[in-house]
Amino acid sequence: MSWLTEYVRPKIRTLFTRSEVPDNLWHQCPNCQQMIFHRDLAANRKVCQHCGHHMRATAAERLEWTFDTNGYTRIELPKPVADPLRFRDTKRYSDRLKEAREKTHTDDAILVAHGTIGGRKAVAAVMEFNFIGGSMGAAVGDAIVAAARLAVLQHAPLIVFTASGGARMQEGAISLMQMPRTVIASQVVKDAGLPFIVVLTDPTTGGVTASFAMLGDIQIAEPGAMIGFAGARVIEQTVREKLPDGFQRAEYLLQHGIIDMVVKRTDMPETLSRLMGLLATKDQRDAA
Ligand SMILES: [Zn+2]
């Protein structure tokens, strides 16, 4: 037995045990269930090459995809009082913040950067859905205000990419106060005669939909993005009617005049640059 158990069996075992394969090399498309190699997915900006489904993206990825190569600088954002209500549900809010920061490597649910898109100056604020569901608390409000001020200072259009579950419940009324604040911020940009463009991405709901996300001079959405205020199930229960197919999806909203365009992710930078050109005044065009 010794020859078999001590020599042959270990050899066979090494033949059949797989070397450690990272489990994130292949991704399954949530829409068509096809497997996609991670490099193909990254090259295609997280759009499924089989069915065109637009997967969710991080704020950092969106900055990379939107601005010209090496064409942007992130700005440091104000840091409001953390956990102003000392809120606790199943977990402390301060612990939730800590976890979210470790997971996303961002301070809160938004990043702001300035740079060039297709050679045109722009300021972009991009929401991070992975940070407590992209919820809007004081930090997000502060960031939108900072982005608006920067746009005015630089005399550049403001582009906002939204992705949000709504209000940051752990900040209570302070979270709700961000709605009028961000509305005023968007008005500051418009008062300066600068374009304010909103790109709605999957999902955009609640207090973000009910404030700055619907106030763009141009409202763009990514294909298939879920955009609404309350969830479909809540509405269905309230109105006691079956909702139509595609309700709250970008294409449905385009058909019903809520948004202006549905733009593929790969076409987004070119579209934004073109729109900025069209919306610019003669002075701005001359300065660019
Ligand atoms: Zn797919």
PDB file of C-alpha atoms and ligand atoms in Angstrom:
ATOM      1  CA  MET A   1       0.000   0.000   0.000  1.00  0.00           C
ATOM      2  CA  SER A   2       2.789   2.389   0.815  1.00  0.00           C
ATOM      3  CA  TRP A   3       3.785   3.049  -2.758  1.00  0.00           C
ATOM      4  CA  LEU A   4       0.208   3.679  -3.728  1.00  0.00           C
ATOM      5  CA  THR A   5      -0.797   5.838  -0.788  1.00  0.00           C
ATOM      6  CA  GLU A   6       2.435   7.706  -0.300  1.00  0.00           C
ATOM      7  CA  TYR A   7       3.480   8.374  -3.854  1.00  0.00           C
ATOM      8  CA  VAL A   8       0.736   7.819  -6.370  1.00  0.00           C
ATOM      9  CA  ARG A   9      -2.193   9.284  -4.461  1.00  0.00           C
ATOM     10  CA  PRO A  10      -0.567  12.663  -3.666  1.00  0.00           C
ATOM     11  CA  LYS A  11       0.530  12.909  -7.309  1.00  0.00           C
ATOM     12  CA  ILE A  12      -3.001  12.321  -8.526  1.00  0.00           C
ATOM     13  CA  ARG A  13      -4.314  14.802  -6.013  1.00  0.00           C
ATOM     14  CA  THR A  14      -2.005  17.555  -7.225  1.00  0.00           C
ATOM     15  CA  LEU A  15      -3.079  16.799 -10.774  1.00  0.00           C
ATOM     16  CA  PHE A  16      -6.694  17.383  -9.940  1.00  0.00           C
ATOM     17  CA  THR A  17      -6.642  20.095  -7.304  1.00  0.00           C
ATOM     18  CA  ARG A  18      -7.057  23.390  -9.004  1.00  0.00           C
ATOM     19  CA  SER A  19      -4.715  26.216  -8.318  1.00  0.00           C
ATOM     20  CA  GLU A  20      -6.350  29.139  -6.540  1.00  0.00           C
ATOM     21  CA  VAL A  21      -8.561  30.895  -9.065  1.00  0.00           C
ATOM     22  CA  PRO A  22      -9.875  34.314  -8.024  1.00  0.00           C
ATOM     23  CA  ASP A  23     -13.658  34.152  -8.115  1.00  0.00           C
ATOM     24  CA  ASN A  24     -14.070  37.568  -9.712  1.00  0.00           C
ATOM     25  CA  LEU A  25     -12.629  36.801 -13.144  1.00  0.00           C
ATOM     26  CA  TRP A  26     -16.055  36.152 -14.604  1.00  0.00           C
ATOM     27  CA  HIS A  27     -19.190  38.179 -14.048  1.00  0.00           C
ATOM     28  CA  GLN A  28     -22.708  37.114 -14.782  1.00  0.00           C
ATOM     29  CA  CYS A  29     -24.947  39.637 -16.504  1.00  0.00           C
ATOM     30  CA  PRO A  30     -27.983  40.111 -14.238  1.00  0.00           C
ATOM     31  CA  ASN A  31     -30.174  40.642 -17.307  1.00  0.00           C
ATOM     32  CA  CYS A  32     -29.252  37.853 -19.779  1.00  0.00           C
ATOM     33  CA  GLN A  33     -27.282  35.590 -17.364  1.00  0.00           C
ATOM     34  CA  GLN A  34     -24.356  35.314 -19.814  1.00  0.00           C
ATOM     35  CA  MET A  35     -20.871  35.062 -18.336  1.00  0.00           C
ATOM     36  CA  ILE A  36     -18.521  37.931 -19.212  1.00  0.00           C
ATOM     37  CA  PHE A  37     -14.760  37.948 -18.686  1.00  0.00           C
ATOM     38  CA  HIS A  38     -13.738  40.753 -16.317  1.00  0.00           C
ATOM     39  CA  ARG A  39     -11.382  42.379 -18.831  1.00  0.00           C
ATOM     40  CA  ASP A  40     -14.096  42.485 -21.513  1.00  0.00           C
ATOM     41  CA  LEU A  41     -16.493  43.954 -18.994  1.00  0.00           C
ATOM     42  CA  ALA A  42     -14.033  46.677 -17.977  1.00  0.00           C
ATOM     43  CA  ALA A  43     -13.179  47.465 -21.611  1.00  0.00           C
ATOM     44  CA  ASN A  44     -16.888  47.799 -22.367  1.00  0.00           C
ATOM     45  CA  ARG A  45     -17.490  50.123 -19.379  1.00  0.00           C
ATOM     46  CA  LYS A  46     -19.581  47.532 -17.506  1.00  0.00           C
ATOM     47  CA  VAL A  47     -22.064  47.211 -20.352  1.00  0.00           C
ATOM     48  CA  CYS A  48     -22.977  43.617 -21.250  1.00  0.00           C
ATOM     49  CA  GLN A  49     -21.693  42.860 -24.757  1.00  0.00           C
ATOM     50  CA  HIS A  50     -24.475  40.293 -25.242  1.00  0.00           C
ATOM     51  CA  CYS A  51     -27.604  42.257 -24.342  1.00  0.00           C
ATOM     52  CA  GLY A  52     -26.438  45.859 -23.774  1.00  0.00           C
ATOM     53  CA  HIS A  53     -27.447  45.846 -20.108  1.00  0.00           C
ATOM     54  CA  HIS A  54     -25.826  48.730 -18.213  1.00  0.00           C
ATOM     55  CA  MET A  55     -24.504  47.470 -14.893  1.00  0.00           C
ATOM     56  CA  ARG A  56     -24.027  49.747 -11.914  1.00  0.00           C
ATOM     57  CA  ALA A  57     -20.717  51.575 -11.722  1.00  0.00           C
ATOM     58  CA  THR A  58     -18.719  53.284  -9.008  1.00  0.00           C
ATOM     59  CA  ALA A  59     -18.288  57.051  -8.862  1.00  0.00           C
ATOM     60  CA  ALA A  60     -14.549  56.673  -9.546  1.00  0.00           C
ATOM     61  CA  GLU A  61     -15.250  54.628 -12.696  1.00  0.00           C
ATOM     62  CA  ARG A  62     -17.667  57.248 -13.950  1.00  0.00           C
ATOM     63  CA  LEU A  63     -15.081  60.010 -13.518  1.00  0.00           C
ATOM     64  CA  GLU A  64     -12.591  57.923 -15.517  1.00  0.00           C
ATOM     65  CA  TRP A  65     -15.112  57.228 -18.269  1.00  0.00           C
ATOM     66  CA  THR A  66     -16.456  60.762 -18.524  1.00  0.00           C
ATOM     67  CA  PHE A  67     -13.429  63.040 -18.484  1.00  0.00           C
ATOM     68  CA  ASP A  68     -10.684  63.068 -21.100  1.00  0.00           C
ATOM     69  CA  THR A  69      -7.682  60.833 -20.396  1.00  0.00           C
ATOM     70  CA  ASN A  70      -5.804  62.295 -17.413  1.00  0.00           C
ATOM     71  CA  GLY A  71      -8.225  65.163 -17.792  1.00  0.00           C
ATOM     72  CA  TYR A  72      -9.617  65.716 -14.312  1.00  0.00           C
ATOM     73  CA  THR A  73      -8.804  66.643 -10.729  1.00  0.00           C
ATOM     74  CA  ARG A  74     -10.889  65.620  -7.768  1.00  0.00           C
ATOM     75  CA  ILE A  75     -11.579  68.325  -5.210  1.00  0.00           C
ATOM     76  CA  GLU A  76     -11.577  67.933  -1.472  1.00  0.00           C
ATOM     77  CA  LEU A  77     -15.101  68.194  -0.119  1.00  0.00           C
ATOM     78  CA  PRO A  78     -16.330  69.847   3.082  1.00  0.00           C
ATOM     79  CA  LYS A  79     -16.641  67.487   6.039  1.00  0.00           C
ATOM     80  CA  PRO A  80     -19.869  68.169   7.909  1.00  0.00           C
ATOM     81  CA  VAL A  81     -20.511  66.997  11.482  1.00  0.00           C
ATOM     82  CA  ALA A  82     -20.521  63.209  11.407  1.00  0.00           C
ATOM     83  CA  ASP A  83     -23.538  61.524  13.000  1.00  0.00           C
ATOM     84  CA  PRO A  84     -25.167  64.763  14.244  1.00  0.00           C
ATOM     85  CA  LEU A  85     -28.093  62.911  15.869  1.00  0.00           C
ATOM     86  CA  ARG A  86     -25.982  60.109  17.394  1.00  0.00           C
ATOM     87  CA  PHE A  87     -28.296  57.781  15.572  1.00  0.00           C
ATOM     88  CA  ARG A  88     -28.498  54.096  16.163  1.00  0.00           C
ATOM     89  CA  ASP A  89     -30.742  51.411  14.658  1.00  0.00           C
ATOM     90  CA  THR A  90     -29.442  47.845  14.478  1.00  0.00           C
ATOM     91  CA  LYS A  91     -26.000  49.428  14.230  1.00  0.00           C
ATOM     92  CA  ARG A  92     -24.526  52.773  15.173  1.00  0.00           C
ATOM     93  CA  TYR A  93     -24.608  55.258  12.271  1.00  0.00           C
ATOM     94  CA  SER A  94     -20.958  56.101  12.998  1.00  0.00           C
ATOM     95  CA  ASP A  95     -20.097  52.410  12.461  1.00  0.00           C
ATOM     96  CA  ARG A  96     -22.082  52.318   9.231  1.00  0.00           C
ATOM     97  CA  LEU A  97     -20.136  55.345   7.997  1.00  0.00           C
ATOM     98  CA  LYS A  98     -16.849  53.690   8.888  1.00  0.00           C
ATOM     99  CA  GLU A  99     -17.770  50.489   7.078  1.00  0.00           C
ATOM    100  CA  ALA A 100     -18.964  52.363   4.002  1.00  0.00           C
ATOM    101  CA  ARG A 101     -15.717  54.371   3.901  1.00  0.00           C
ATOM    102  CA  GLU A 102     -13.638  51.206   4.061  1.00  0.00           C
ATOM    103  CA  LYS A 103     -15.732  49.524   1.367  1.00  0.00           C
ATOM    104  CA  THR A 104     -15.852  52.382  -1.137  1.00  0.00           C
ATOM    105  CA  HIS A 105     -12.674  54.376  -0.325  1.00  0.00           C
ATOM    106  CA  THR A 106     -14.739  57.568  -0.474  1.00  0.00           C
ATOM    107  CA  ASP A 107     -15.679  59.890   2.400  1.00  0.00           C
ATOM    108  CA  ASP A 108     -19.367  59.921   1.542  1.00  0.00           C
ATOM    109  CA  ALA A 109     -21.787  59.068  -1.264  1.00  0.00           C
ATOM    110  CA  ILE A 110     -20.374  61.567  -3.796  1.00  0.00           C
ATOM    111  CA  LEU A 111     -17.211  62.671  -5.611  1.00  0.00           C
ATOM    112  CA  VAL A 112     -16.629  66.030  -7.279  1.00  0.00           C
ATOM    113  CA  ALA A 113     -14.042  66.729  -9.961  1.00  0.00           C
ATOM    114  CA  HIS A 114     -13.234  69.340 -12.574  1.00  0.00           C
ATOM    115  CA  GLY A 115     -11.492  68.892 -15.884  1.00  0.00           C
ATOM    116  CA  THR A 116     -12.214  68.565 -19.581  1.00  0.00           C
ATOM    117  CA  ILE A 117     -14.718  66.454 -21.522  1.00  0.00           C
ATOM    118  CA  GLY A 118     -14.003  66.387 -25.240  1.00  0.00           C
ATOM    119  CA  GLY A 119     -11.700  69.350 -24.605  1.00  0.00           C
ATOM    120  CA  ARG A 120     -14.447  71.402 -22.906  1.00  0.00           C
ATOM    121  CA  LYS A 121     -14.169  72.567 -19.305  1.00  0.00           C
ATOM    122  CA  ALA A 122     -16.668  70.961 -16.933  1.00  0.00           C
ATOM    123  CA  VAL A 123     -17.352  70.267 -13.273  1.00  0.00           C
ATOM    124  CA  ALA A 124     -18.874  66.884 -12.420  1.00  0.00           C
ATOM    125  CA  ALA A 125     -20.481  65.608  -9.225  1.00  0.00           C
ATOM    126  CA  VAL A 126     -20.911  61.830  -9.224  1.00  0.00           C
ATOM    127  CA  MET A 127     -22.912  59.891  -6.668  1.00  0.00           C
ATOM    128  CA  GLU A 128     -21.625  56.609  -5.229  1.00  0.00           C
ATOM    129  CA  PHE A 129     -24.438  54.086  -4.791  1.00  0.00           C
ATOM    130  CA  ASN A 130     -22.257  51.662  -2.843  1.00  0.00           C
ATOM    131  CA  PHE A 131     -21.983  54.200  -0.031  1.00  0.00           C
ATOM    132  CA  ILE A 132     -25.116  53.554   2.076  1.00  0.00           C
ATOM    133  CA  GLY A 133     -27.257  53.310  -1.060  1.00  0.00           C
ATOM    134  CA  GLY A 134     -26.115  56.676  -2.398  1.00  0.00           C
ATOM    135  CA  SER A 135     -28.288  58.291   0.257  1.00  0.00           C
ATOM    136  CA  MET A 136     -28.233  62.081   0.611  1.00  0.00           C
ATOM    137  CA  GLY A 137     -27.147  63.463   3.955  1.00  0.00           C
ATOM    138  CA  ALA A 138     -25.375  66.701   4.831  1.00  0.00           C
ATOM    139  CA  ALA A 139     -22.151  65.586   3.108  1.00  0.00           C
ATOM    140  CA  VAL A 140     -23.878  65.046  -0.250  1.00  0.00           C
ATOM    141  CA  GLY A 141     -25.690  68.375   0.111  1.00  0.00           C
ATOM    142  CA  ASP A 142     -22.418  70.125   0.896  1.00  0.00           C
ATOM    143  CA  ALA A 143     -20.770  68.465  -2.104  1.00  0.00           C
ATOM    144  CA  ILE A 144     -23.490  69.595  -4.515  1.00  0.00           C
ATOM    145  CA  VAL A 145     -23.183  73.156  -3.156  1.00  0.00           C
ATOM    146  CA  ALA A 146     -19.372  72.977  -3.495  1.00  0.00           C
ATOM    147  CA  ALA A 147     -19.683  71.647  -7.062  1.00  0.00           C
ATOM    148  CA  ALA A 148     -22.099  74.454  -7.994  1.00  0.00           C
ATOM    149  CA  ARG A 149     -19.760  77.096  -6.556  1.00  0.00           C
ATOM    150  CA  LEU A 150     -16.800  75.583  -8.373  1.00  0.00           C
ATOM    151  CA  ALA A 151     -18.727  75.590 -11.655  1.00  0.00           C
ATOM    152  CA  VAL A 152     -19.531  79.296 -11.199  1.00  0.00           C
ATOM    153  CA  LEU A 153     -15.943  80.079 -10.211  1.00  0.00           C
ATOM    154  CA  GLN A 154     -14.546  78.257 -13.236  1.00  0.00           C
ATOM    155  CA  HIS A 155     -17.314  79.453 -15.517  1.00  0.00           C
ATOM    156  CA  ALA A 156     -17.922  75.823 -16.486  1.00  0.00           C
ATOM    157  CA  PRO A 157     -21.072  73.711 -16.886  1.00  0.00           C
ATOM    158  CA  LEU A 158     -22.091  71.439 -14.004  1.00  0.00           C
ATOM    159  CA  ILE A 159     -22.847  67.800 -14.745  1.00  0.00           C
ATOM    160  CA  VAL A 160     -24.353  65.626 -12.031  1.00  0.00           C
ATOM    161  CA  PHE A 161     -24.500  61.826 -12.215  1.00  0.00           C
ATOM    162  CA  THR A 162     -27.169  60.600  -9.820  1.00  0.00           C
ATOM    163  CA  ALA A 163     -27.493  57.171  -8.167  1.00  0.00           C
ATOM    164  CA  SER A 164     -29.437  57.194  -4.943  1.00  0.00           C
ATOM    165  CA  GLY A 165     -31.892  55.390  -2.737  1.00  0.00           C
ATOM    166  CA  GLY A 166     -33.068  58.742  -1.355  1.00  0.00           C
ATOM    167  CA  ALA A 167     -32.646  60.435   1.998  1.00  0.00           C
ATOM    168  CA  ARG A 168     -29.991  59.400   4.554  1.00  0.00           C
ATOM    169  CA  MET A 169     -32.458  58.236   7.186  1.00  0.00           C
ATOM    170  CA  GLN A 170     -29.845  58.300   9.942  1.00  0.00           C
ATOM    171  CA  GLU A 171     -29.622  62.084   9.563  1.00  0.00           C
ATOM    172  CA  GLY A 172     -33.377  62.637   9.920  1.00  0.00           C
ATOM    173  CA  ALA A 173     -34.552  66.169   9.143  1.00  0.00           C
ATOM    174  CA  ILE A 174     -30.984  67.263   8.321  1.00  0.00           C
ATOM    175  CA  SER A 175     -31.134  64.872   5.374  1.00  0.00           C
ATOM    176  CA  LEU A 176     -34.416  66.405   4.185  1.00  0.00           C
ATOM    177  CA  MET A 177     -32.904  69.904   4.399  1.00  0.00           C
ATOM    178  CA  GLN A 178     -30.482  68.899   1.652  1.00  0.00           C
ATOM    179  CA  MET A 179     -33.359  68.940  -0.828  1.00  0.00           C
ATOM    180  CA  PRO A 180     -33.889  72.756  -0.803  1.00  0.00           C
ATOM    181  CA  ARG A 181     -30.102  73.260  -0.471  1.00  0.00           C
ATOM    182  CA  THR A 182     -29.327  71.296  -3.621  1.00  0.00           C
ATOM    183  CA  VAL A 183     -32.219  72.968  -5.476  1.00  0.00           C
ATOM    184  CA  ILE A 184     -30.701  76.361  -4.614  1.00  0.00           C
ATOM    185  CA  ALA A 185     -27.271  75.085  -5.701  1.00  0.00           C
ATOM    186  CA  SER A 186     -28.646  74.151  -9.128  1.00  0.00           C
ATOM    187  CA  GLN A 187     -30.261  77.595  -9.344  1.00  0.00           C
ATOM    188  CA  VAL A 188     -26.911  79.272  -8.582  1.00  0.00           C
ATOM    189  CA  VAL A 189     -25.444  77.545 -11.656  1.00  0.00           C
ATOM    190  CA  LYS A 190     -28.392  78.575 -13.835  1.00  0.00           C
ATOM    191  CA  ASP A 191     -28.309  82.180 -12.544  1.00  0.00           C
ATOM    192  CA  ALA A 192     -24.688  82.359 -13.685  1.00  0.00           C
ATOM    193  CA  GLY A 193     -25.854  81.426 -17.192  1.00  0.00           C
ATOM    194  CA  LEU A 194     -24.130  78.057 -17.072  1.00  0.00           C
ATOM    195  CA  PRO A 195     -25.552  74.725 -18.250  1.00  0.00           C
ATOM    196  CA  PHE A 196     -26.712  72.265 -15.587  1.00  0.00           C
ATOM    197  CA  ILE A 197     -26.900  68.734 -16.990  1.00  0.00           C
ATOM    198  CA  VAL A 198     -28.227  65.737 -15.070  1.00  0.00           C
ATOM    199  CA  VAL A 199     -27.344  62.145 -15.953  1.00  0.00           C
ATOM    200  CA  LEU A 200     -29.710  59.764 -14.178  1.00  0.00           C
ATOM    201  CA  THR A 201     -28.225  56.342 -13.571  1.00  0.00           C
ATOM    202  CA  ASP A 202     -29.659  53.182 -12.048  1.00  0.00           C
ATOM    203  CA  PRO A 203     -31.250  53.670  -9.550  1.00  0.00           C
ATOM    204  CA  THR A 204     -32.268  57.277  -8.834  1.00  0.00           C
ATOM    205  CA  THR A 205     -35.086  57.531  -6.318  1.00  0.00           C
ATOM    206  CA  GLY A 206     -36.504  59.372  -3.314  1.00  0.00           C
ATOM    207  CA  GLY A 207     -35.255  62.760  -2.139  1.00  0.00           C
ATOM    208  CA  VAL A 208     -32.636  63.015  -4.898  1.00  0.00           C
ATOM    209  CA  THR A 209     -35.297  62.563  -7.590  1.00  0.00           C
ATOM    210  CA  ALA A 210     -37.451  65.050  -5.683  1.00  0.00           C
ATOM    211  CA  SER A 211     -34.758  67.741  -5.729  1.00  0.00           C
ATOM    212  CA  PHE A 212     -31.747  68.553  -7.941  1.00  0.00           C
ATOM    213  CA  ALA A 213     -31.951  65.374 -10.063  1.00  0.00           C
ATOM    214  CA  MET A 214     -35.002  66.623 -11.958  1.00  0.00           C
ATOM    215  CA  LEU A 215     -33.835  70.205 -12.515  1.00  0.00           C
ATOM    216  CA  GLY A 216     -31.298  69.810 -15.293  1.00  0.00           C
ATOM    217  CA  ASP A 217     -31.456  72.008 -18.375  1.00  0.00           C
ATOM    218  CA  ILE A 218     -31.048  68.667 -20.112  1.00  0.00           C
ATOM    219  CA  GLN A 219     -32.130  65.426 -18.468  1.00  0.00           C
ATOM    220  CA  ILE A 220     -30.197  62.390 -19.671  1.00  0.00           C
ATOM    221  CA  ALA A 221     -30.583  58.800 -18.472  1.00  0.00           C
ATOM    222  CA  GLU A 222     -28.646  55.612 -19.046  1.00  0.00           C
ATOM    223  CA  PRO A 223     -30.560  52.787 -20.804  1.00  0.00           C
ATOM    224  CA  GLY A 224     -32.730  50.736 -18.457  1.00  0.00           C
ATOM    225  CA  ALA A 225     -32.093  52.972 -15.435  1.00  0.00           C
ATOM    226  CA  MET A 226     -34.770  52.850 -12.739  1.00  0.00           C
ATOM    227  CA  ILE A 227     -35.843  56.404 -11.969  1.00  0.00           C
ATOM    228  CA  GLY A 228     -38.697  57.322  -9.673  1.00  0.00           C
ATOM    229  CA  PHE A 229     -39.729  58.769  -6.352  1.00  0.00           C
ATOM    230  CA  ALA A 230     -41.458  55.925  -4.511  1.00  0.00           C
ATOM    231  CA  GLY A 231     -40.948  52.266  -5.363  1.00  0.00           C
ATOM    232  CA  ALA A 232     -43.283  50.552  -7.850  1.00  0.00           C
ATOM    233  CA  ARG A 233     -44.672  48.196  -5.191  1.00  0.00           C
ATOM    234  CA  VAL A 234     -45.664  51.070  -2.895  1.00  0.00           C
ATOM    235  CA  ILE A 235     -47.379  52.889  -5.781  1.00  0.00           C
ATOM    236  CA  GLU A 236     -49.180  49.717  -6.866  1.00  0.00           C
ATOM    237  CA  GLN A 237     -50.502  49.208  -3.352  1.00  0.00           C
ATOM    238  CA  THR A 238     -51.608  52.836  -3.103  1.00  0.00           C
ATOM    239  CA  VAL A 239     -53.382  53.180  -6.447  1.00  0.00           C
ATOM    240  CA  ARG A 240     -54.517  49.525  -6.450  1.00  0.00           C
ATOM    241  CA  GLU A 241     -53.787  49.173 -10.134  1.00  0.00           C
ATOM    242  CA  LYS A 242     -51.324  47.117 -12.086  1.00  0.00           C
ATOM    243  CA  LEU A 243     -48.531  49.363 -13.320  1.00  0.00           C
ATOM    244  CA  PRO A 244     -47.564  49.297 -17.019  1.00  0.00           C
ATOM    245  CA  ASP A 245     -44.531  47.367 -18.272  1.00  0.00           C
ATOM    246  CA  GLY A 246     -41.296  49.289 -18.031  1.00  0.00           C
ATOM    247  CA  PHE A 247     -42.760  51.691 -15.448  1.00  0.00           C
ATOM    248  CA  GLN A 248     -40.058  53.968 -13.940  1.00  0.00           C
ATOM    249  CA  ARG A 249     -37.488  52.846 -16.512  1.00  0.00           C
ATOM    250  CA  ALA A 250     -35.506  55.384 -18.569  1.00  0.00           C
ATOM    251  CA  GLU A 251     -37.173  54.440 -21.880  1.00  0.00           C
ATOM    252  CA  TYR A 252     -40.677  54.760 -20.391  1.00  0.00           C
ATOM    253  CA  LEU A 253     -39.816  58.173 -18.926  1.00  0.00           C
ATOM    254  CA  LEU A 254     -38.449  59.319 -22.296  1.00  0.00           C
ATOM    255  CA  GLN A 255     -41.693  58.282 -24.019  1.00  0.00           C
ATOM    256  CA  HIS A 256     -43.694  60.227 -21.437  1.00  0.00           C
ATOM    257  CA  GLY A 257     -41.608  63.387 -21.612  1.00  0.00           C
ATOM    258  CA  ILE A 258     -39.991  63.257 -18.171  1.00  0.00           C
ATOM    259  CA  ILE A 259     -36.456  63.091 -19.588  1.00  0.00           C
ATOM    260  CA  ASP A 260     -34.857  64.355 -22.787  1.00  0.00           C
ATOM    261  CA  MET A 261     -32.502  61.605 -23.861  1.00  0.00           C
ATOM    262  CA  VAL A 262     -31.468  58.027 -23.183  1.00  0.00           C
ATOM    263  CA  VAL A 263     -27.762  57.780 -23.907  1.00  0.00           C
ATOM    264  CA  LYS A 264     -25.556  54.681 -23.948  1.00  0.00           C
ATOM    265  CA  ARG A 265     -22.628  54.790 -21.566  1.00  0.00           C
ATOM    266  CA  THR A 266     -20.128  54.511 -24.398  1.00  0.00           C
ATOM    267  CA  ASP A 267     -21.669  57.567 -26.118  1.00  0.00           C
ATOM    268  CA  MET A 268     -21.902  59.627 -22.922  1.00  0.00           C
ATOM    269  CA  PRO A 269     -18.689  61.758 -23.056  1.00  0.00           C
ATOM    270  CA  GLU A 270     -19.252  62.707 -26.696  1.00  0.00           C
ATOM    271  CA  THR A 271     -22.914  63.557 -26.006  1.00  0.00           C
ATOM    272  CA  LEU A 272     -22.025  65.655 -22.945  1.00  0.00           C
ATOM    273  CA  SER A 273     -19.348  67.528 -24.856  1.00  0.00           C
ATOM    274  CA  ARG A 274     -21.743  68.210 -27.750  1.00  0.00           C
ATOM    275  CA  LEU A 275     -24.488  69.430 -25.395  1.00  0.00           C
ATOM    276  CA  MET A 276     -22.061  71.698 -23.546  1.00  0.00           C
ATOM    277  CA  GLY A 277     -21.084  73.178 -26.906  1.00  0.00           C
ATOM    278  CA  LEU A 278     -24.717  73.730 -27.879  1.00  0.00           C
ATOM    279  CA  LEU A 279     -25.663  75.280 -24.541  1.00  0.00           C
ATOM    280  CA  ALA A 280     -22.637  77.554 -24.268  1.00  0.00           C
ATOM    281  CA  THR A 281     -23.109  81.247 -24.906  1.00  0.00           C
ATOM    282  CA  LYS A 282     -20.998  82.976 -27.524  1.00  0.00           C
ATOM    283  CA  ASP A 283     -18.681  84.357 -24.822  1.00  0.00           C
ATOM    284  CA  GLN A 284     -18.175  80.920 -23.336  1.00  0.00           C
ATOM    285  CA  ARG A 285     -17.453  79.446 -26.783  1.00  0.00           C
ATOM    286  CA  ASP A 286     -14.908  82.156 -27.463  1.00  0.00           C
ATOM    287  CA  ALA A 287     -13.257  81.589 -24.097  1.00  0.00           C
ATOM    288  CA  ALA A 288     -13.059  77.806 -24.567  1.00  0.00           C
TER     289      ALA A 288
HETATM  290 ZN    ZN B   1     -26.454  40.688 -20.665  1.00  0.00          ZN
END
